[in-house]
Amino acid sequence: MRLGIYTDPHYSSQELTCGVRFNSRSLEKIREAYKFFESERCGLAVCLGDLIDSENRHETEIENLGKIAAIIKASPVPTVCLMGNHDAFAFEKDEFYGILGAGTVPVNRVIDGRRLLFLDACYFENGARYMPGDSGWTDTYFPFEKELGEAVSSSREDIYVFIHQNLDPAAGERHCVANLKNVNRILSDCEKVRAVYQGHFHPGCRNVIGGIRYVTFPAMCESDGAYFIEDI
Ligand SMILES: [Fe+2]
Ligand SMILES: [Fe+2]
């Protein structure tokens, strides 16, 4: 099956933040990404998180996410959106998916004989969930090791994992989930995981660890044409 993937649009009204993030340009880039996914006949699009960046007023954040939702809803390519730390800083989960639409909620599924697992690491290392006004880009943790172990060990299909934060140590310790060693052990032990797709580390990187491809996609807000096709 053919996937369309993009990550870290950080869409907001700001022209430039952090010296490298062209926030306001990302809406047009998302439009471009969907044109590309449609022309490439993608069966599913996945946004790996940090869709938006924060604004002074929450109403503006709602408007901004609504504009992204309109593009997603207008496309014939169905989309799943993961929450990133910036999304969690602005939105509580229900509000976020209430705006984006129920179809974008990351629910694990089997499509065309491939099992897609969506991991949510928008948690602090102490186990508390990120809340509006209180998230962290360096303090991230995946609290569902047991459930993940059950999901991968019972799978008869090849597995593809999607997560906003990083499981590839090459992204640097600060970008990685605190329990990445445990999580990666669970993934490699089952011998069915083919790839792990991540965002969050804006430059992106690629590695193969224990036979699994770890792909961190470059951030959409920092370059042009940062949308990708993965044939799995
Ligand atoms: Fe980001
Ligand atoms: Fe992030």
mmCIF file of C-alpha atoms and ligand atoms in Angstrom:
data_model
loop_
_atom_site.group_PDB
_atom_site.id
_atom_site.type_symbol
_atom_site.label_atom_id
_atom_site.label_comp_id
_atom_site.label_asym_id
_atom_site.label_seq_id
_atom_site.Cartn_x
_atom_site.Cartn_y
_atom_site.Cartn_z
ATOM 1 C CA MET A 1 0.000 0.000 0.000
ATOM 2 C CA ARG A 2 1.069 3.557 -0.641
ATOM 3 C CA LEU A 3 1.278 6.042 2.244
ATOM 4 C CA GLY A 4 1.610 9.816 2.056
ATOM 5 C CA ILE A 5 3.501 11.166 5.066
ATOM 6 C CA TYR A 6 4.237 14.655 6.370
ATOM 7 C CA THR A 7 5.164 16.034 9.759
ATOM 8 C CA ASP A 8 5.718 19.164 11.811
ATOM 9 C CA PRO A 9 3.920 21.852 9.789
ATOM 10 C CA HIS A 10 3.812 24.035 12.965
ATOM 11 C CA TYR A 11 1.195 26.151 11.196
ATOM 12 C CA SER A 12 0.526 29.554 12.815
ATOM 13 C CA SER A 13 0.200 33.201 11.812
ATOM 14 C CA GLN A 14 3.895 33.799 12.574
ATOM 15 C CA GLU A 15 6.062 34.254 9.512
ATOM 16 C CA LEU A 16 9.217 32.901 11.134
ATOM 17 C CA THR A 17 10.016 31.362 14.535
ATOM 18 C CA CYS A 18 13.237 29.862 15.931
ATOM 19 C CA GLY A 19 15.046 31.323 12.909
ATOM 20 C CA VAL A 20 14.151 28.321 10.701
ATOM 21 C CA ARG A 21 10.415 27.618 11.011
ATOM 22 C CA PHE A 22 8.303 29.306 8.338
ATOM 23 C CA ASN A 23 5.060 28.709 10.217
ATOM 24 C CA SER A 24 2.591 30.669 8.121
ATOM 25 C CA ARG A 25 3.704 29.012 4.861
ATOM 26 C CA SER A 26 2.734 25.553 6.052
ATOM 27 C CA LEU A 27 -0.965 25.757 5.161
ATOM 28 C CA GLU A 28 -0.090 26.116 1.478
ATOM 29 C CA LYS A 29 2.448 23.305 1.831
ATOM 30 C CA ILE A 30 -0.210 20.996 3.302
ATOM 31 C CA ARG A 31 -2.442 21.802 0.292
ATOM 32 C CA GLU A 32 0.471 20.951 -1.994
ATOM 33 C CA ALA A 33 1.123 17.710 -0.103
ATOM 34 C CA TYR A 34 -2.458 16.510 -0.665
ATOM 35 C CA LYS A 35 -2.314 17.334 -4.387
ATOM 36 C CA PHE A 36 0.826 15.199 -4.526
ATOM 37 C CA PHE A 37 -0.704 12.354 -2.474
ATOM 38 C CA GLU A 38 -3.779 12.367 -4.702
ATOM 39 C CA SER A 39 -1.720 12.280 -7.898
ATOM 40 C CA GLU A 40 0.342 9.420 -6.422
ATOM 41 C CA ARG A 41 -2.869 7.557 -5.473
ATOM 42 C CA CYS A 42 -1.987 7.183 -1.792
ATOM 43 C CA GLY A 43 -4.350 4.940 0.161
ATOM 44 C CA LEU A 44 -3.718 6.783 3.422
ATOM 45 C CA ALA A 45 -2.036 9.990 4.555
ATOM 46 C CA VAL A 46 -0.400 10.239 7.965
ATOM 47 C CA CYS A 47 0.567 13.492 9.655
ATOM 48 C CA LEU A 48 3.101 12.705 12.362
ATOM 49 C CA GLY A 49 2.242 15.683 14.572
ATOM 50 C CA ASP A 50 3.012 19.279 15.521
ATOM 51 C CA LEU A 51 0.328 20.404 13.080
ATOM 52 C CA ILE A 52 0.096 23.820 14.664
ATOM 53 C CA ASP A 53 2.120 26.246 16.731
ATOM 54 C CA SER A 54 0.759 28.318 19.575
ATOM 55 C CA GLU A 55 -0.869 31.747 19.192
ATOM 56 C CA ASN A 56 -1.665 34.461 21.730
ATOM 57 C CA ARG A 57 -5.367 33.612 21.571
ATOM 58 C CA HIS A 58 -6.784 30.085 21.682
ATOM 59 C CA GLU A 59 -9.507 31.171 19.215
ATOM 60 C CA THR A 60 -6.769 31.689 16.611
ATOM 61 C CA GLU A 61 -5.359 28.221 17.311
ATOM 62 C CA ILE A 62 -8.848 26.798 16.761
ATOM 63 C CA GLU A 63 -9.150 28.716 13.473
ATOM 64 C CA ASN A 64 -5.722 27.533 12.320
ATOM 65 C CA LEU A 65 -6.435 23.885 13.063
ATOM 66 C CA GLY A 66 -9.825 24.322 11.358
ATOM 67 C CA LYS A 67 -8.086 25.460 8.167
ATOM 68 C CA ILE A 68 -5.928 22.318 8.191
ATOM 69 C CA ALA A 69 -9.038 20.216 8.898
ATOM 70 C CA ALA A 70 -10.762 21.730 5.856
ATOM 71 C CA ILE A 71 -7.897 20.609 3.582
ATOM 72 C CA ILE A 72 -7.918 17.125 5.103
ATOM 73 C CA LYS A 73 -11.691 16.792 4.762
ATOM 74 C CA ALA A 74 -11.651 17.995 1.149
ATOM 75 C CA SER A 75 -9.148 15.322 0.097
ATOM 76 C CA PRO A 76 -10.260 11.881 -1.116
ATOM 77 C CA VAL A 77 -7.174 10.475 0.657
ATOM 78 C CA PRO A 78 -8.120 9.540 4.242
ATOM 79 C CA THR A 79 -5.796 10.955 6.914
ATOM 80 C CA VAL A 80 -4.620 9.939 10.365
ATOM 81 C CA CYS A 81 -3.094 12.688 12.543
ATOM 82 C CA LEU A 82 -0.838 12.066 15.514
ATOM 83 C CA MET A 83 -0.647 14.681 18.241
ATOM 84 C CA GLY A 84 2.717 16.351 18.748
ATOM 85 C CA ASN A 85 3.955 18.236 21.788
ATOM 86 C CA HIS A 86 3.020 21.564 20.160
ATOM 87 C CA ASP A 87 -0.522 20.334 19.468
ATOM 88 C CA ALA A 88 -0.801 19.166 23.078
ATOM 89 C CA PHE A 89 0.418 22.546 24.306
ATOM 90 C CA ALA A 90 -2.566 24.212 22.591
ATOM 91 C CA PHE A 91 -5.252 21.529 22.655
ATOM 92 C CA GLU A 92 -6.655 18.854 24.855
ATOM 93 C CA LYS A 93 -7.046 15.609 22.889
ATOM 94 C CA ASP A 94 -10.851 15.692 22.495
ATOM 95 C CA GLU A 95 -10.855 19.274 21.255
ATOM 96 C CA PHE A 96 -8.017 18.536 18.815
ATOM 97 C CA TYR A 97 -9.784 15.577 17.193
ATOM 98 C CA GLY A 98 -13.149 17.297 17.465
ATOM 99 C CA ILE A 99 -11.804 19.925 15.059
ATOM 100 C CA LEU A 100 -9.822 17.581 12.797
ATOM 101 C CA GLY A 101 -12.624 15.039 12.522
ATOM 102 C CA ALA A 102 -13.202 11.549 13.911
ATOM 103 C CA GLY A 103 -11.577 9.910 10.861
ATOM 104 C CA THR A 104 -8.200 11.385 11.786
ATOM 105 C CA VAL A 105 -8.013 9.694 15.217
ATOM 106 C CA PRO A 106 -5.033 7.298 15.269
ATOM 107 C CA VAL A 107 -6.683 3.920 15.734
ATOM 108 C CA ASN A 108 -4.488 0.859 15.170
ATOM 109 C CA ARG A 109 -5.649 -1.025 12.110
ATOM 110 C CA VAL A 110 -4.810 -3.653 9.513
ATOM 111 C CA ILE A 111 -4.902 -2.399 5.918
ATOM 112 C CA ASP A 112 -3.968 -4.565 2.926
ATOM 113 C CA GLY A 113 -2.342 -7.086 5.256
ATOM 114 C CA ARG A 114 -0.171 -4.525 7.062
ATOM 115 C CA ARG A 115 -0.671 -3.689 10.707
ATOM 116 C CA LEU A 116 -0.357 0.021 11.451
ATOM 117 C CA LEU A 117 0.337 0.938 15.088
ATOM 118 C CA PHE A 118 0.063 4.542 16.234
ATOM 119 C CA LEU A 119 1.950 5.351 19.439
ATOM 120 C CA ASP A 120 1.161 8.360 21.614
ATOM 121 C CA ALA A 121 4.148 9.628 23.613
ATOM 122 C CA CYS A 122 2.592 12.952 24.650
ATOM 123 C CA TYR A 123 3.336 12.092 28.272
ATOM 124 C CA PHE A 124 5.903 13.251 30.796
ATOM 125 C CA GLU A 125 8.366 10.721 32.167
ATOM 126 C CA ASN A 126 6.360 10.706 35.424
ATOM 127 C CA GLY A 127 3.409 9.311 33.464
ATOM 128 C CA ALA A 128 1.278 12.480 33.438
ATOM 129 C CA ARG A 129 -0.313 13.397 30.131
ATOM 130 C CA TYR A 130 0.619 16.665 28.447
ATOM 131 C CA MET A 131 -2.069 19.255 29.011
ATOM 132 C CA PRO A 132 -2.748 22.620 27.373
ATOM 133 C CA GLY A 133 -0.015 25.028 28.474
ATOM 134 C CA ASP A 134 2.012 22.160 29.882
ATOM 135 C CA SER A 135 3.896 19.950 27.441
ATOM 136 C CA GLY A 136 7.581 19.366 26.855
ATOM 137 C CA TRP A 137 9.771 18.715 23.869
ATOM 138 C CA THR A 138 12.516 17.018 25.889
ATOM 139 C CA ASP A 139 10.397 15.222 28.485
ATOM 140 C CA THR A 140 8.541 12.513 26.593
ATOM 141 C CA TYR A 141 7.492 9.014 27.486
ATOM 142 C CA PHE A 142 5.417 6.156 26.053
ATOM 143 C CA PRO A 143 3.434 4.684 28.964
ATOM 144 C CA PHE A 144 1.810 1.705 27.224
ATOM 145 C CA GLU A 145 4.624 -0.842 26.997
ATOM 146 C CA LYS A 146 2.410 -3.749 28.082
ATOM 147 C CA GLU A 147 -0.298 -2.997 25.516
ATOM 148 C CA LEU A 148 2.338 -2.541 22.808
ATOM 149 C CA GLY A 149 3.905 -5.891 23.700
ATOM 150 C CA GLU A 150 0.518 -7.598 23.406
ATOM 151 C CA ALA A 151 -0.268 -5.871 20.099
ATOM 152 C CA VAL A 152 3.011 -6.832 18.424
ATOM 153 C CA SER A 153 3.244 -10.369 19.790
ATOM 154 C CA SER A 154 -0.269 -11.269 18.629
ATOM 155 C CA SER A 155 0.194 -9.807 15.142
ATOM 156 C CA ARG A 156 0.331 -12.134 12.172
ATOM 157 C CA GLU A 157 0.974 -9.204 9.835
ATOM 158 C CA ASP A 158 4.063 -7.102 9.197
ATOM 159 C CA ILE A 159 3.973 -4.084 11.504
ATOM 160 C CA TYR A 160 4.561 -0.403 10.789
ATOM 161 C CA VAL A 161 4.858 1.979 13.755
ATOM 162 C CA PHE A 162 4.033 5.701 13.772
ATOM 163 C CA ILE A 163 5.012 8.081 16.581
ATOM 164 C CA HIS A 164 5.623 11.819 16.848
ATOM 165 C CA GLN A 165 8.617 11.701 19.180
ATOM 166 C CA ASN A 166 11.737 9.679 18.509
ATOM 167 C CA LEU A 167 12.676 6.064 18.988
ATOM 168 C CA ASP A 168 15.844 6.393 16.906
ATOM 169 C CA PRO A 169 18.714 7.263 19.279
ATOM 170 C CA ALA A 170 20.393 9.130 16.390
ATOM 171 C CA ALA A 171 17.811 11.911 16.910
ATOM 172 C CA GLY A 172 19.541 12.652 20.213
ATOM 173 C CA GLU A 173 18.509 11.860 23.741
ATOM 174 C CA ARG A 174 16.441 15.028 24.205
ATOM 175 C CA HIS A 175 14.137 14.150 21.292
ATOM 176 C CA CYS A 176 13.714 10.517 22.294
ATOM 177 C CA VAL A 177 11.115 8.953 24.570
ATOM 178 C CA ALA A 178 12.605 8.279 28.001
ATOM 179 C CA ASN A 179 11.879 4.546 27.762
ATOM 180 C CA LEU A 180 13.094 4.065 24.181
ATOM 181 C CA LYS A 181 15.263 1.088 25.124
ATOM 182 C CA ASN A 182 12.246 -0.840 26.428
ATOM 183 C CA VAL A 183 10.058 0.199 23.508
ATOM 184 C CA ASN A 184 12.704 -0.693 20.916
ATOM 185 C CA ARG A 185 13.275 -4.055 22.590
ATOM 186 C CA ILE A 186 9.549 -4.823 22.341
ATOM 187 C CA LEU A 187 9.613 -3.866 18.654
ATOM 188 C CA SER A 188 12.724 -5.869 17.759
ATOM 189 C CA ASP A 189 11.766 -8.952 19.810
ATOM 190 C CA CYS A 190 8.602 -9.615 17.820
ATOM 191 C CA GLU A 191 10.514 -9.720 14.505
ATOM 192 C CA LYS A 192 7.491 -8.420 12.633
ATOM 193 C CA VAL A 193 8.186 -4.684 12.758
ATOM 194 C CA ARG A 194 9.426 -3.418 9.391
ATOM 195 C CA ALA A 195 9.582 0.346 9.957
ATOM 196 C CA VAL A 196 9.172 3.063 12.579
ATOM 197 C CA TYR A 197 8.056 6.469 11.270
ATOM 198 C CA GLN A 198 8.740 9.549 13.392
ATOM 199 C CA GLY A 199 8.667 13.359 13.293
ATOM 200 C CA HIS A 200 9.724 15.814 16.038
ATOM 201 C CA PHE A 201 13.460 15.875 15.217
ATOM 202 C CA HIS A 202 13.175 18.527 12.522
ATOM 203 C CA PRO A 203 16.319 17.789 10.457
ATOM 204 C CA GLY A 204 15.162 14.171 10.047
ATOM 205 C CA CYS A 205 17.345 11.048 9.945
ATOM 206 C CA ARG A 206 17.312 7.458 8.734
ATOM 207 C CA ASN A 207 18.730 4.329 10.327
ATOM 208 C CA VAL A 208 18.366 0.583 10.438
ATOM 209 C CA ILE A 209 18.424 -0.891 13.930
ATOM 210 C CA GLY A 210 17.964 -4.600 14.547
ATOM 211 C CA GLY A 211 16.573 -5.047 11.031
ATOM 212 C CA ILE A 212 13.954 -2.294 11.501
ATOM 213 C CA ARG A 213 14.005 0.862 9.375
ATOM 214 C CA TYR A 214 13.769 3.994 11.521
ATOM 215 C CA VAL A 215 12.719 6.974 9.432
ATOM 216 C CA THR A 216 12.462 10.457 10.936
ATOM 217 C CA PHE A 217 10.922 12.781 8.359
ATOM 218 C CA PRO A 218 12.180 16.366 7.966
ATOM 219 C CA ALA A 219 9.827 19.063 9.271
ATOM 220 C CA MET A 220 7.474 20.616 6.736
ATOM 221 C CA CYS A 221 7.859 24.070 8.328
ATOM 222 C CA GLU A 222 11.608 24.186 7.702
ATOM 223 C CA SER A 223 11.807 23.277 4.018
ATOM 224 C CA ASP A 224 9.857 23.086 0.772
ATOM 225 C CA GLY A 225 8.554 19.816 -0.608
ATOM 226 C CA ALA A 226 8.752 18.053 2.761
ATOM 227 C CA TYR A 227 6.044 15.466 2.049
ATOM 228 C CA PHE A 228 6.832 11.883 1.297
ATOM 229 C CA ILE A 229 5.612 8.634 -0.190
ATOM 230 C CA GLU A 230 6.237 5.304 1.529
ATOM 231 C CA ASP A 231 5.329 2.073 -0.228
ATOM 232 C CA ILE A 232 4.877 -0.598 2.386
HETATM 233 FE FE FE B 1 8.068 19.942 15.752
HETATM 234 FE FE FE B 2 7.532 17.873 18.350
#
